[in-house]
JSON list of N, CA and C in Angstrom, two decimals:
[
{"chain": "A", "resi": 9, "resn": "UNK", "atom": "N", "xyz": [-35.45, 22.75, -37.41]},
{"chain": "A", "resi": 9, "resn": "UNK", "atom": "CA", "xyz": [-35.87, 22.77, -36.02]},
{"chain": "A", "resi": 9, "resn": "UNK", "atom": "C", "xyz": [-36.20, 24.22, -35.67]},
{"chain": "A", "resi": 10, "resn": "UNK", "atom": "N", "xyz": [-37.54, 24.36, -35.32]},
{"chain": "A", "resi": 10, "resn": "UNK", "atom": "CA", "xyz": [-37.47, 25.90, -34.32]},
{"chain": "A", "resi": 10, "resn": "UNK", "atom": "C", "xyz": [-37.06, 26.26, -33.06]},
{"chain": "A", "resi": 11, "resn": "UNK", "atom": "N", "xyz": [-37.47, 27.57, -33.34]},
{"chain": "A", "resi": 11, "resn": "UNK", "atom": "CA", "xyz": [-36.47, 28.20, -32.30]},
{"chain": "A", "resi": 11, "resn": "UNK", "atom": "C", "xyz": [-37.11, 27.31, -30.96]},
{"chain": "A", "resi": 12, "resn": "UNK", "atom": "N", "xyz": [-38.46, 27.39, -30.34]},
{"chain": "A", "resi": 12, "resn": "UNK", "atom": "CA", "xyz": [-38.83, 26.97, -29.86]},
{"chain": "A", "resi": 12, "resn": "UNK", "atom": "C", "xyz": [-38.63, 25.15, -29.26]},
{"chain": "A", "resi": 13, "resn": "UNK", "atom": "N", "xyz": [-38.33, 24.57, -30.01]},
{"chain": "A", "resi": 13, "resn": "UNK", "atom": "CA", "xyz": [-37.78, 22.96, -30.21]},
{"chain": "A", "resi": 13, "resn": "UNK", "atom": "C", "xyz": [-36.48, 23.50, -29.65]},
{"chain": "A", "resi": 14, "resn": "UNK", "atom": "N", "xyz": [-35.63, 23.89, -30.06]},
{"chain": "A", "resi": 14, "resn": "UNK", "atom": "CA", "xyz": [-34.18, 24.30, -29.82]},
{"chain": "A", "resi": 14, "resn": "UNK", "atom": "C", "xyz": [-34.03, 24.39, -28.73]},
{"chain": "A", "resi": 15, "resn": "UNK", "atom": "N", "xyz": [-34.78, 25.46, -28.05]},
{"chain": "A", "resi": 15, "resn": "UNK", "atom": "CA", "xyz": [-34.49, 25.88, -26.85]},
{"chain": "A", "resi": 15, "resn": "UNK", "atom": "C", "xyz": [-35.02, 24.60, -25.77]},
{"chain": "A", "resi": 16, "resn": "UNK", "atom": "N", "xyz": [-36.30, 24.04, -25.76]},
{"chain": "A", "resi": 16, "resn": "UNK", "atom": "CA", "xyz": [-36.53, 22.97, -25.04]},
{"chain": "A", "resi": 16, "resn": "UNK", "atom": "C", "xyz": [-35.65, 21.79, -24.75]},
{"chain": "A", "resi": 17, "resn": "UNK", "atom": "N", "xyz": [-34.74, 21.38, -26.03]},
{"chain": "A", "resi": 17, "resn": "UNK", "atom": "CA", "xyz": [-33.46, 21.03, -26.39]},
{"chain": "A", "resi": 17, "resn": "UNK", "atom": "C", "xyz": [-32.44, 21.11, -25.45]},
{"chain": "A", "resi": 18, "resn": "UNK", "atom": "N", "xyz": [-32.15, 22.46, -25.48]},
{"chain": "A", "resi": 18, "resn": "UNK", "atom": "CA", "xyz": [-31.52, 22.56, -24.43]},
{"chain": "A", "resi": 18, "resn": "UNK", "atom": "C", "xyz": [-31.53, 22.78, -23.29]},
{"chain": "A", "resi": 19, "resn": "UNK", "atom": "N", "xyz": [-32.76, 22.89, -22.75]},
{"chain": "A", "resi": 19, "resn": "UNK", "atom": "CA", "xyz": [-32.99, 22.74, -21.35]},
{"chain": "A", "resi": 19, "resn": "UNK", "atom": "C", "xyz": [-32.90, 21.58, -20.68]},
{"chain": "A", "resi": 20, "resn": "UNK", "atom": "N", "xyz": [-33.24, 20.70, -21.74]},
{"chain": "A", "resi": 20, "resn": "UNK", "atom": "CA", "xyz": [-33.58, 19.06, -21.28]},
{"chain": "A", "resi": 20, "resn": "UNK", "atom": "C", "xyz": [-31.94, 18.58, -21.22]},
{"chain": "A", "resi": 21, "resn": "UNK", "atom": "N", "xyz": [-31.09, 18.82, -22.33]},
{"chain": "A", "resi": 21, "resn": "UNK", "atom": "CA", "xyz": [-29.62, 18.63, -22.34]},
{"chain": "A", "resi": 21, "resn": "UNK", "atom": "C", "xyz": [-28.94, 19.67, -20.61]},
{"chain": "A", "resi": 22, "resn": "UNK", "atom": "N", "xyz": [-29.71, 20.63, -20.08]},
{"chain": "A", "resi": 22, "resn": "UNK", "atom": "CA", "xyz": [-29.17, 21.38, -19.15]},
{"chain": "A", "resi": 22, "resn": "UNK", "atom": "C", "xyz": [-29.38, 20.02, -18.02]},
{"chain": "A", "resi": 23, "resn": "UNK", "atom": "N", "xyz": [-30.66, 19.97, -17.77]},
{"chain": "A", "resi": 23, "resn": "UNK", "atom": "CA", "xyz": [-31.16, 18.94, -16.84]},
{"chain": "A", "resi": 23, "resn": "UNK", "atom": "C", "xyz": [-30.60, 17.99, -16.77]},
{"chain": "A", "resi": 24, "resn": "UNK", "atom": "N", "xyz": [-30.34, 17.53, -17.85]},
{"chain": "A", "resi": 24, "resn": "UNK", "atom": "CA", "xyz": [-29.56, 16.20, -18.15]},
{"chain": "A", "resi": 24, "resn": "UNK", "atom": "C", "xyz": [-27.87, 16.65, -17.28]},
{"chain": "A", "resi": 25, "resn": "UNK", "atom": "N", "xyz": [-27.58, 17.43, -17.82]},
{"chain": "A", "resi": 25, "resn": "UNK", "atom": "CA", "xyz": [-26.43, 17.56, -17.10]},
{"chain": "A", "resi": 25, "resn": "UNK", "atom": "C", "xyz": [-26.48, 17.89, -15.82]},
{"chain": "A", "resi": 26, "resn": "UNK", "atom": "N", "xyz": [-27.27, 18.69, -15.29]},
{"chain": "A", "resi": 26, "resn": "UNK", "atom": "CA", "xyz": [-27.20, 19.06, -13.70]},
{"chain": "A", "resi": 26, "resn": "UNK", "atom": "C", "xyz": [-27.50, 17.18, -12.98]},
{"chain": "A", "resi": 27, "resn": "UNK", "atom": "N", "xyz": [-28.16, 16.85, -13.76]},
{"chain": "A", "resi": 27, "resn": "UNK", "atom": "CA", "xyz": [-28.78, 15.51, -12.74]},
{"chain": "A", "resi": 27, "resn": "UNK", "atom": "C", "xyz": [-27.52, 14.61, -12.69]},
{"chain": "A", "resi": 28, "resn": "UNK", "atom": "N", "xyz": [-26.54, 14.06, -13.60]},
{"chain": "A", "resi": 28, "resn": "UNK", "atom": "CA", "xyz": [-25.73, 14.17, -13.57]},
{"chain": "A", "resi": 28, "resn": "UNK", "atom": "C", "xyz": [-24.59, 14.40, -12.75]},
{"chain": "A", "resi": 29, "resn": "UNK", "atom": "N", "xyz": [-24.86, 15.78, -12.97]},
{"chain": "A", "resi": 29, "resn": "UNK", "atom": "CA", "xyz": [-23.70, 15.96, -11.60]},
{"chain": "A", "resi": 29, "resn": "UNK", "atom": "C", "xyz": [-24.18, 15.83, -10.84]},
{"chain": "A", "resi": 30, "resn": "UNK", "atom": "N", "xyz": [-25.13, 16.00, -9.87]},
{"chain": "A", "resi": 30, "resn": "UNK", "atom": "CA", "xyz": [-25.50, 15.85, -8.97]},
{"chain": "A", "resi": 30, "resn": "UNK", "atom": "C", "xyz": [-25.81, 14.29, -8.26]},
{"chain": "A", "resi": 31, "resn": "UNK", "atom": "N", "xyz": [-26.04, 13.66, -9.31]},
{"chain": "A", "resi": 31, "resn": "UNK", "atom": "CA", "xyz": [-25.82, 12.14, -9.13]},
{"chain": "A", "resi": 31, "resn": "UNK", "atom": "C", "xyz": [-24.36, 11.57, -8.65]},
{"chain": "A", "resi": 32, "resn": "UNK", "atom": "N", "xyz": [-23.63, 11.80, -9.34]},
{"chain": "A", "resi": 32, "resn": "UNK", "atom": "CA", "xyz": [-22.15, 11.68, -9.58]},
{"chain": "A", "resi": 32, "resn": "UNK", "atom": "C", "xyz": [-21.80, 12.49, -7.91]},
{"chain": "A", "resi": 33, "resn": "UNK", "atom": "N", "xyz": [-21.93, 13.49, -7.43]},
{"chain": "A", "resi": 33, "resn": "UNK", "atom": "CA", "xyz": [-21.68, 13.85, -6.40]},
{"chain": "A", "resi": 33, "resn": "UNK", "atom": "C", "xyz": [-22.71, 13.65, -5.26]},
{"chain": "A", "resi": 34, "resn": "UNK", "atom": "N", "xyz": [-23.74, 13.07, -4.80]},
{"chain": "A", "resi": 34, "resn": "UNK", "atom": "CA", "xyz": [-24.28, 12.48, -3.60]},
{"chain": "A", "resi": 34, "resn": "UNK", "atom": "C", "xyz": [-24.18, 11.32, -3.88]},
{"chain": "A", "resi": 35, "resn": "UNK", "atom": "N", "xyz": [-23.89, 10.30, -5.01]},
{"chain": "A", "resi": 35, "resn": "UNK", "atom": "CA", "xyz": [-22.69, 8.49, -5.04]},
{"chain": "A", "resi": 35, "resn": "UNK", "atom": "C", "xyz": [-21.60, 8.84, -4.37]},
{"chain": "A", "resi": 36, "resn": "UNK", "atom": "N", "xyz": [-20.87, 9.86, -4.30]},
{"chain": "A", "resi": 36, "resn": "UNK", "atom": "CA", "xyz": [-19.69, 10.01, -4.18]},
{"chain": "A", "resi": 36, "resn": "UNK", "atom": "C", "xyz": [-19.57, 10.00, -2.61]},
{"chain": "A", "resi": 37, "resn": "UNK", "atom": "N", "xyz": [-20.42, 10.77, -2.22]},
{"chain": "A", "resi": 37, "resn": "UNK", "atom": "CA", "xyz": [-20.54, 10.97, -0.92]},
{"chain": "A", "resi": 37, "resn": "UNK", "atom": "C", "xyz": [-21.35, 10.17, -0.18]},
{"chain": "A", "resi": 38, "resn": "UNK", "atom": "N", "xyz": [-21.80, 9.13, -0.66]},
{"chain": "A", "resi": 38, "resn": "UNK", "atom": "CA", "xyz": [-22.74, 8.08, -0.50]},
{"chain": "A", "resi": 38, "resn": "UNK", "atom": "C", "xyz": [-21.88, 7.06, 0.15]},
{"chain": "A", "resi": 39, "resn": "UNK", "atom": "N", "xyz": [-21.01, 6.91, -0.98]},
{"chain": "A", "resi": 39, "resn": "UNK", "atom": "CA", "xyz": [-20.29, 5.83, -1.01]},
{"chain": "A", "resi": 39, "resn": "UNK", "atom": "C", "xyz": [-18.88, 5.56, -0.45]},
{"chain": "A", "resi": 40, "resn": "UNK", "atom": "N", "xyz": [-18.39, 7.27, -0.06]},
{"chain": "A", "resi": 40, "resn": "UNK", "atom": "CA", "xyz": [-17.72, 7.28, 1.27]},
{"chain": "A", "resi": 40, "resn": "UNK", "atom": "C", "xyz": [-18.06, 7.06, 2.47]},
{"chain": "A", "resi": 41, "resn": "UNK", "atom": "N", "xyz": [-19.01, 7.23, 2.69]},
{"chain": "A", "resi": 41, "resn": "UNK", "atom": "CA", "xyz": [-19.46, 7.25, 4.16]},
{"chain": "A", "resi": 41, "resn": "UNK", "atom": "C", "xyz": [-19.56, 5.63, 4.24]},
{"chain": "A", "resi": 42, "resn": "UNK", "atom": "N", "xyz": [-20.21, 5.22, 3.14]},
{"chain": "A", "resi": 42, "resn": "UNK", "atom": "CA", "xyz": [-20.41, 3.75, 3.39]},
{"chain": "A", "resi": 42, "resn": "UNK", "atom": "C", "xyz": [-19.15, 2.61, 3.52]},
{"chain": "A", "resi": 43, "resn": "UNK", "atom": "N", "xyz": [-18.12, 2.79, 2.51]},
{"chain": "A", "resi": 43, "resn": "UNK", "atom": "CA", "xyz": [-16.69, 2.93, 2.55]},
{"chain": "A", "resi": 43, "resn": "UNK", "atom": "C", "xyz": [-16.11, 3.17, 4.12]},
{"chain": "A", "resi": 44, "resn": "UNK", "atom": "N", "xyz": [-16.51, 4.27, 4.97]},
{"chain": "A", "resi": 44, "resn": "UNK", "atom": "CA", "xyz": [-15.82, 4.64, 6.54]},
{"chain": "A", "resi": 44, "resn": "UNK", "atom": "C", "xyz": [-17.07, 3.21, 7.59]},
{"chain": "A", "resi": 45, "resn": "UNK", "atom": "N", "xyz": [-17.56, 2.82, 7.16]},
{"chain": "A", "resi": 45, "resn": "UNK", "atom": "CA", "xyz": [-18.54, 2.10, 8.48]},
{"chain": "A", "resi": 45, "resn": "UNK", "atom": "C", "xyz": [-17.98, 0.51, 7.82]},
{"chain": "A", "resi": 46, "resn": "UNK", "atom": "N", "xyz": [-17.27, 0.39, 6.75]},
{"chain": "A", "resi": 46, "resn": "UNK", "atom": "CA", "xyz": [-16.85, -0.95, 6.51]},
{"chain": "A", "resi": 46, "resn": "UNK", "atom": "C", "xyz": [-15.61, -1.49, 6.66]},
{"chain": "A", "resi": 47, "resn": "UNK", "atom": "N", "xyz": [-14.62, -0.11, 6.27]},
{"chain": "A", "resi": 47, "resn": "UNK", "atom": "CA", "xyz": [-13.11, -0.03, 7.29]},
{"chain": "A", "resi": 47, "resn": "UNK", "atom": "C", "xyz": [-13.13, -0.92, 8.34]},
{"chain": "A", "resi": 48, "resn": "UNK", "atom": "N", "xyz": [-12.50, -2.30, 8.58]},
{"chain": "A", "resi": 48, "resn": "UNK", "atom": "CA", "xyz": [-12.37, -2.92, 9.82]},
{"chain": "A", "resi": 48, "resn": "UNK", "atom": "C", "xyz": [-10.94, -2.26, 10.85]},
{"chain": "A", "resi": 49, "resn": "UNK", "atom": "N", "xyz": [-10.12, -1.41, 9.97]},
{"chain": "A", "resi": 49, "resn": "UNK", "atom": "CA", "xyz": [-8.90, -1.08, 11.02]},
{"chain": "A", "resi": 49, "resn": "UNK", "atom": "C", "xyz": [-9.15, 0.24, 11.57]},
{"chain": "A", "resi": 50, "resn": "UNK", "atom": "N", "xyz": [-8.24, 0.94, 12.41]},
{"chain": "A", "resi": 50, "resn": "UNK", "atom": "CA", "xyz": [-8.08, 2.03, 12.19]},
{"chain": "A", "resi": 50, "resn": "UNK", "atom": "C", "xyz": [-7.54, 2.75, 11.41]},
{"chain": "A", "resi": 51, "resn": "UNK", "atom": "N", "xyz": [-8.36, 4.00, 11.33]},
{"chain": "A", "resi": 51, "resn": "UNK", "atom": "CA", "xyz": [-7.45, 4.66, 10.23]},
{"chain": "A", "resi": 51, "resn": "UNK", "atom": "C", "xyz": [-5.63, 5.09, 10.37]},
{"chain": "A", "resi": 52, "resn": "UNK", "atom": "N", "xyz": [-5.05, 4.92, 11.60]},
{"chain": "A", "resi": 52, "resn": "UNK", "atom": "CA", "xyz": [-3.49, 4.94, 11.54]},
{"chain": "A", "resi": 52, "resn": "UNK", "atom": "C", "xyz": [-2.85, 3.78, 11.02]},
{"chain": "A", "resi": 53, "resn": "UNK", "atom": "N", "xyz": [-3.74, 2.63, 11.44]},
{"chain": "A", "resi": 53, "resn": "UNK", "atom": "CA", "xyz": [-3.62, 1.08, 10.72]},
{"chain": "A", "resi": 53, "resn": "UNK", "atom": "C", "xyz": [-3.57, 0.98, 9.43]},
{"chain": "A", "resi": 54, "resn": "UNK", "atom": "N", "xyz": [-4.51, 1.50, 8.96]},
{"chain": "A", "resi": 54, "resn": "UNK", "atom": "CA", "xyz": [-5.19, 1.87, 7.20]},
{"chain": "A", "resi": 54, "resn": "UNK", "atom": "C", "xyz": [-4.25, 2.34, 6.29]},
{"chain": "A", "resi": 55, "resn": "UNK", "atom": "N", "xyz": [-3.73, 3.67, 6.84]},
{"chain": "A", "resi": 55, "resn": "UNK", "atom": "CA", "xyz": [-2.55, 4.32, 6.38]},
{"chain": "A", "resi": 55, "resn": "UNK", "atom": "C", "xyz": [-1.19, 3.90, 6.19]},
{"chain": "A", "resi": 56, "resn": "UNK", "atom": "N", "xyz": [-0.99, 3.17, 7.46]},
{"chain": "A", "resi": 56, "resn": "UNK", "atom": "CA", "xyz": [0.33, 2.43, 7.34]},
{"chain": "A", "resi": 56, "resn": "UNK", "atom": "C", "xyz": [0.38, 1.43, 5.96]},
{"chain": "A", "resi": 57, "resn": "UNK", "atom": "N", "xyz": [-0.76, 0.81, 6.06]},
{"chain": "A", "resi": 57, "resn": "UNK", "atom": "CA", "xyz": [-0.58, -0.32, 5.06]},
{"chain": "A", "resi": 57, "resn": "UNK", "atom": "C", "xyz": [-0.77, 0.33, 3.41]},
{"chain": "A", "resi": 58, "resn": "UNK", "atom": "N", "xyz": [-1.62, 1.46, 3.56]},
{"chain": "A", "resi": 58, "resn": "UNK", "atom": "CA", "xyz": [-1.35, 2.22, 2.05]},
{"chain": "A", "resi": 58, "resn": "UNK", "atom": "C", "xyz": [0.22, 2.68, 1.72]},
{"chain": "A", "resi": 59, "resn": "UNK", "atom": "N", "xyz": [0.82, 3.30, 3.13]},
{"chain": "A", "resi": 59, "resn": "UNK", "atom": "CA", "xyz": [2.18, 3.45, 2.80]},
{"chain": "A", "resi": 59, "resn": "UNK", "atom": "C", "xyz": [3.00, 2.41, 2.75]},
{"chain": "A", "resi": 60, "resn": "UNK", "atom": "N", "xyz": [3.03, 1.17, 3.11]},
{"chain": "A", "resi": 60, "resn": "UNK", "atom": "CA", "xyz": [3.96, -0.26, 2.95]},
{"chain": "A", "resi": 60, "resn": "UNK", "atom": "C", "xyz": [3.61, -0.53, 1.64]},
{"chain": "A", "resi": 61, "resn": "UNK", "atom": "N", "xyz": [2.59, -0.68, 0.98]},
{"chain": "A", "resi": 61, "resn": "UNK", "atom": "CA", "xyz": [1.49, -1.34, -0.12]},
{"chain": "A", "resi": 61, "resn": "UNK", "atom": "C", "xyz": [2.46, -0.63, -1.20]},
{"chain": "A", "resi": 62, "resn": "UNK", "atom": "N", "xyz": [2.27, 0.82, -0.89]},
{"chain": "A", "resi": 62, "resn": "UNK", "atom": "CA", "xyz": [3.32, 2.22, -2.15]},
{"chain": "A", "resi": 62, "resn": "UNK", "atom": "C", "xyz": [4.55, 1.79, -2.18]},
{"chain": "A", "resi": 63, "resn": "UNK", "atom": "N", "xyz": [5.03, 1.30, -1.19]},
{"chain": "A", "resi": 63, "resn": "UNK", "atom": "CA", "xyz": [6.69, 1.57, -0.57]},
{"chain": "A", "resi": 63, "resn": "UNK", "atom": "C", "xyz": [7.05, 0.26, -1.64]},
{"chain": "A", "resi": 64, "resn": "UNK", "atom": "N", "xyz": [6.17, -0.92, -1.81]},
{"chain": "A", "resi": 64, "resn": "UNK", "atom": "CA", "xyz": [6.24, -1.78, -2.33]},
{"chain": "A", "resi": 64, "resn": "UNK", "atom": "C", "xyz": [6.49, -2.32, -4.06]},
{"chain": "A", "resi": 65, "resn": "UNK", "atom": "N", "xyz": [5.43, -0.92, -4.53]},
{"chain": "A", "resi": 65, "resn": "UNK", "atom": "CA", "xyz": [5.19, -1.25, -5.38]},
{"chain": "A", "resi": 65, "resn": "UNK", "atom": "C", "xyz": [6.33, 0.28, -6.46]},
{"chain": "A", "resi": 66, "resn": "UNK", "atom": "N", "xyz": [6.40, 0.62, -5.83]},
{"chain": "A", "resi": 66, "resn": "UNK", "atom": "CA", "xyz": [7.88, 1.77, -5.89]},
{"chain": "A", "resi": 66, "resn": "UNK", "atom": "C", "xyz": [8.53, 0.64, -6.16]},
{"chain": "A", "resi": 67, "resn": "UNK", "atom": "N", "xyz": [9.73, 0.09, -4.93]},
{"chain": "A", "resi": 67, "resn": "UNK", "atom": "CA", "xyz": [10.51, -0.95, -5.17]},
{"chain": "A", "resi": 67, "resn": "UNK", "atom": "C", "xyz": [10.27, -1.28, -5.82]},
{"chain": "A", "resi": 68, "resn": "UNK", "atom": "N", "xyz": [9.48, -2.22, -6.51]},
{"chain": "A", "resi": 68, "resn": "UNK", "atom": "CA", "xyz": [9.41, -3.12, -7.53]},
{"chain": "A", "resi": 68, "resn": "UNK", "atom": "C", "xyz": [8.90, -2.53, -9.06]},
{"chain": "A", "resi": 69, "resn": "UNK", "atom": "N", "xyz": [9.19, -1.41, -8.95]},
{"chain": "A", "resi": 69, "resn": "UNK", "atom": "CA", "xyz": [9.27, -0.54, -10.46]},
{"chain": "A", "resi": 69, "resn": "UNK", "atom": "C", "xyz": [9.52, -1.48, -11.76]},
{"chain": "A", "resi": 70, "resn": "UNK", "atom": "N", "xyz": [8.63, -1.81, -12.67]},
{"chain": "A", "resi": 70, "resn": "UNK", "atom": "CA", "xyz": [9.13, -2.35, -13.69]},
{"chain": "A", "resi": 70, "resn": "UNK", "atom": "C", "xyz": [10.00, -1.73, -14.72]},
{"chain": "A", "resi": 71, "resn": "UNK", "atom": "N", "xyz": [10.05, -0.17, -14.65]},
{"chain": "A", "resi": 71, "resn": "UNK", "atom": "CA", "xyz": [11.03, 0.89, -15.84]},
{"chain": "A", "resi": 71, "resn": "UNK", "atom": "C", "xyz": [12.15, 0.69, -15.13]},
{"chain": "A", "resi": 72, "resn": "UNK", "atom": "N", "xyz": [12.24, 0.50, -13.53]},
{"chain": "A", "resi": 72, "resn": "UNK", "atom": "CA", "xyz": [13.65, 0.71, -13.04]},
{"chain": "A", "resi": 72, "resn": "UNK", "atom": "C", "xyz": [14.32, -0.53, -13.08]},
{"chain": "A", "resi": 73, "resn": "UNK", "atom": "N", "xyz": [13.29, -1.54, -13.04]},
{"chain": "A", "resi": 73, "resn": "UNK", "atom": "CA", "xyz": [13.98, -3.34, -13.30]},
{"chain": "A", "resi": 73, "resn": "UNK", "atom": "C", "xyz": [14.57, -3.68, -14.53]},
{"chain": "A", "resi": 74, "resn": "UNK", "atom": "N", "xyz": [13.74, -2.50, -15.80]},
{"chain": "A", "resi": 74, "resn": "UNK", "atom": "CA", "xyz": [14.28, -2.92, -17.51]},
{"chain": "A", "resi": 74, "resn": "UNK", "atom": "C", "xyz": [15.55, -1.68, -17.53]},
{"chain": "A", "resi": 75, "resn": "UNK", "atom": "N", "xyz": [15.70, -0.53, -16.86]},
{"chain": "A", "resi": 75, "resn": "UNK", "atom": "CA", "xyz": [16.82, 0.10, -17.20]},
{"chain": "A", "resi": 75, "resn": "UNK", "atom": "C", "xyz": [17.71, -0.57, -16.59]},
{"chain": "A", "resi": 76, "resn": "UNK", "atom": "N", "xyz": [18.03, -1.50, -15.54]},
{"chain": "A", "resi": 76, "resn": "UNK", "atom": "CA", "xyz": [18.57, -2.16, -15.05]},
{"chain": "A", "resi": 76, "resn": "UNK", "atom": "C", "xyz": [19.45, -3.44, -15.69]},
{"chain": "A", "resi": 77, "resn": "UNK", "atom": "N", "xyz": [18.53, -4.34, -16.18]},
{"chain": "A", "resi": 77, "resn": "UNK", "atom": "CA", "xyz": [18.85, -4.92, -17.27]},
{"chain": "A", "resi": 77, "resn": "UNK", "atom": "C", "xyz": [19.54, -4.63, -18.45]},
{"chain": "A", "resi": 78, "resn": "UNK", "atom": "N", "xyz": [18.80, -3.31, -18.83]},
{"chain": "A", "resi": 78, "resn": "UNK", "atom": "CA", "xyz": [19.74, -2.69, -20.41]},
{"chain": "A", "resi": 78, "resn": "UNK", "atom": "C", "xyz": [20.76, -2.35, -19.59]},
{"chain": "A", "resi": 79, "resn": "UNK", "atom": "N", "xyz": [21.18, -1.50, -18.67]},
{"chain": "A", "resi": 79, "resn": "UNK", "atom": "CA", "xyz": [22.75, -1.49, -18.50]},
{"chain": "A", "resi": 79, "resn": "UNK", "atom": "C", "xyz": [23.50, -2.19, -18.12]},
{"chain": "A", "resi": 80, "resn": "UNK", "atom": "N", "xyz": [22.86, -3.35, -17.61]},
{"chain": "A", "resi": 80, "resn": "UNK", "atom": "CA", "xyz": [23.63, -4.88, -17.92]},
{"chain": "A", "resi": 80, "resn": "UNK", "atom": "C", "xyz": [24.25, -5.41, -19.02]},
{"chain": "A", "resi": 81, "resn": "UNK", "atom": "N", "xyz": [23.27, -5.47, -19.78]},
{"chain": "A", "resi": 81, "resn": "UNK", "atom": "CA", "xyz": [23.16, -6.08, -21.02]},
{"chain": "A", "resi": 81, "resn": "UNK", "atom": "C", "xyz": [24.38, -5.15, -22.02]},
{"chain": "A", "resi": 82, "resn": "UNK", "atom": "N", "xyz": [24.26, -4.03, -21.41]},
{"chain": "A", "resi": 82, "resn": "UNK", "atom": "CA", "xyz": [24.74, -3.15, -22.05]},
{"chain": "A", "resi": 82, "resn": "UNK", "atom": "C", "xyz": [26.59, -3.22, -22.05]},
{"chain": "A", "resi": 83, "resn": "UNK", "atom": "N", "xyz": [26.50, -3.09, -20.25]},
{"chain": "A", "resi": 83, "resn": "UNK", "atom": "CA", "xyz": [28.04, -3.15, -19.63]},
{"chain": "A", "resi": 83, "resn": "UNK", "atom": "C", "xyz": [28.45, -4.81, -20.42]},
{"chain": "A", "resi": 84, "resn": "UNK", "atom": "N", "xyz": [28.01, -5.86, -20.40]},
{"chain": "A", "resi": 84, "resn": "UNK", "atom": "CA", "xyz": [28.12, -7.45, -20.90]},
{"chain": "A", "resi": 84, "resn": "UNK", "atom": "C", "xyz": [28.47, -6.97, -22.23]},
{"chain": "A", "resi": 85, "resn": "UNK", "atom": "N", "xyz": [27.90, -6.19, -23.34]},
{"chain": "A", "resi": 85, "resn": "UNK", "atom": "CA", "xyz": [28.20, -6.14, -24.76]},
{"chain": "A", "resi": 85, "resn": "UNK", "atom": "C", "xyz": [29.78, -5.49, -25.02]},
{"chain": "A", "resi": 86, "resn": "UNK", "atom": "N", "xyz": [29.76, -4.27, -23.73]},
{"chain": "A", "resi": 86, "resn": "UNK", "atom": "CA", "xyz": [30.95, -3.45, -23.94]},
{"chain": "A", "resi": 86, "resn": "UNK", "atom": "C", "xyz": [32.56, -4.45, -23.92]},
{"chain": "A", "resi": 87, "resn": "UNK", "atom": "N", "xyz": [31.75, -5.27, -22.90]},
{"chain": "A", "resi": 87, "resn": "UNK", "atom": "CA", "xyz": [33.18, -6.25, -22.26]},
{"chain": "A", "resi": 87, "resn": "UNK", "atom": "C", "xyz": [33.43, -6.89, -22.99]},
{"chain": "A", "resi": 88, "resn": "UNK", "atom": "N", "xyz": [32.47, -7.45, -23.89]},
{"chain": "A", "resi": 88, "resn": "UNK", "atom": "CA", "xyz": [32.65, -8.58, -25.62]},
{"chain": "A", "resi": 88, "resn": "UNK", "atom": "C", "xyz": [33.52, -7.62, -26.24]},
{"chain": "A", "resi": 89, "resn": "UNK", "atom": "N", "xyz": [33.38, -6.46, -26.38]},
{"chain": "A", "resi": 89, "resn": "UNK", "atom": "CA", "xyz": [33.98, -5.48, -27.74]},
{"chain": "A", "resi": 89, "resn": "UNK", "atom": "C", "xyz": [35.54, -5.55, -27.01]},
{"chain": "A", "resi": 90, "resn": "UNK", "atom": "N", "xyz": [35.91, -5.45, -25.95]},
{"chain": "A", "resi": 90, "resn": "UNK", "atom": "CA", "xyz": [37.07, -5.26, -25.25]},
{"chain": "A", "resi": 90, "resn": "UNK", "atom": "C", "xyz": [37.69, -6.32, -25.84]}
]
């Protein structure tokens, strides 16, 4: 490949990338705005329910439900050995 090829190469790989980003960031911002006019609550409404939704899914931790179990399972084995 020449030098000439090379370099065109990479201009087109530059382009390629700027368009890219630039795609990737006016979707982004596209698709927020469009996202805020489809929101039916308010946003203090909105929030609450992201924080109940978290609060929820915290509680219901599946690592904290299986360590739970193993030290069940665990305390149950000790009491057999007794």
């Amino acid at each position: 490949m020449s030098d000439e090829q090379h370099n065109q190469s990479n201009r087109r790989l530059n382009l390629h990338d700027a368009t890219v980003f630039w795609g990737t960031l006016i979707g982004f911002f596209v698709g927020g705005i469009l996202w805020l006019f489809r929101v039916p609550k308010r946003g203090e409404d909105t929030r609450n329910e992201i924080v109940s939704t978290s609060r929820k899914i915290i509680e219901r931790d599946p690592v904290k439900e299986s360590l739970a179990e193993g030290k069940a399972l665990a305390q149950e084995h000790q009491s057999k050995r007794e």
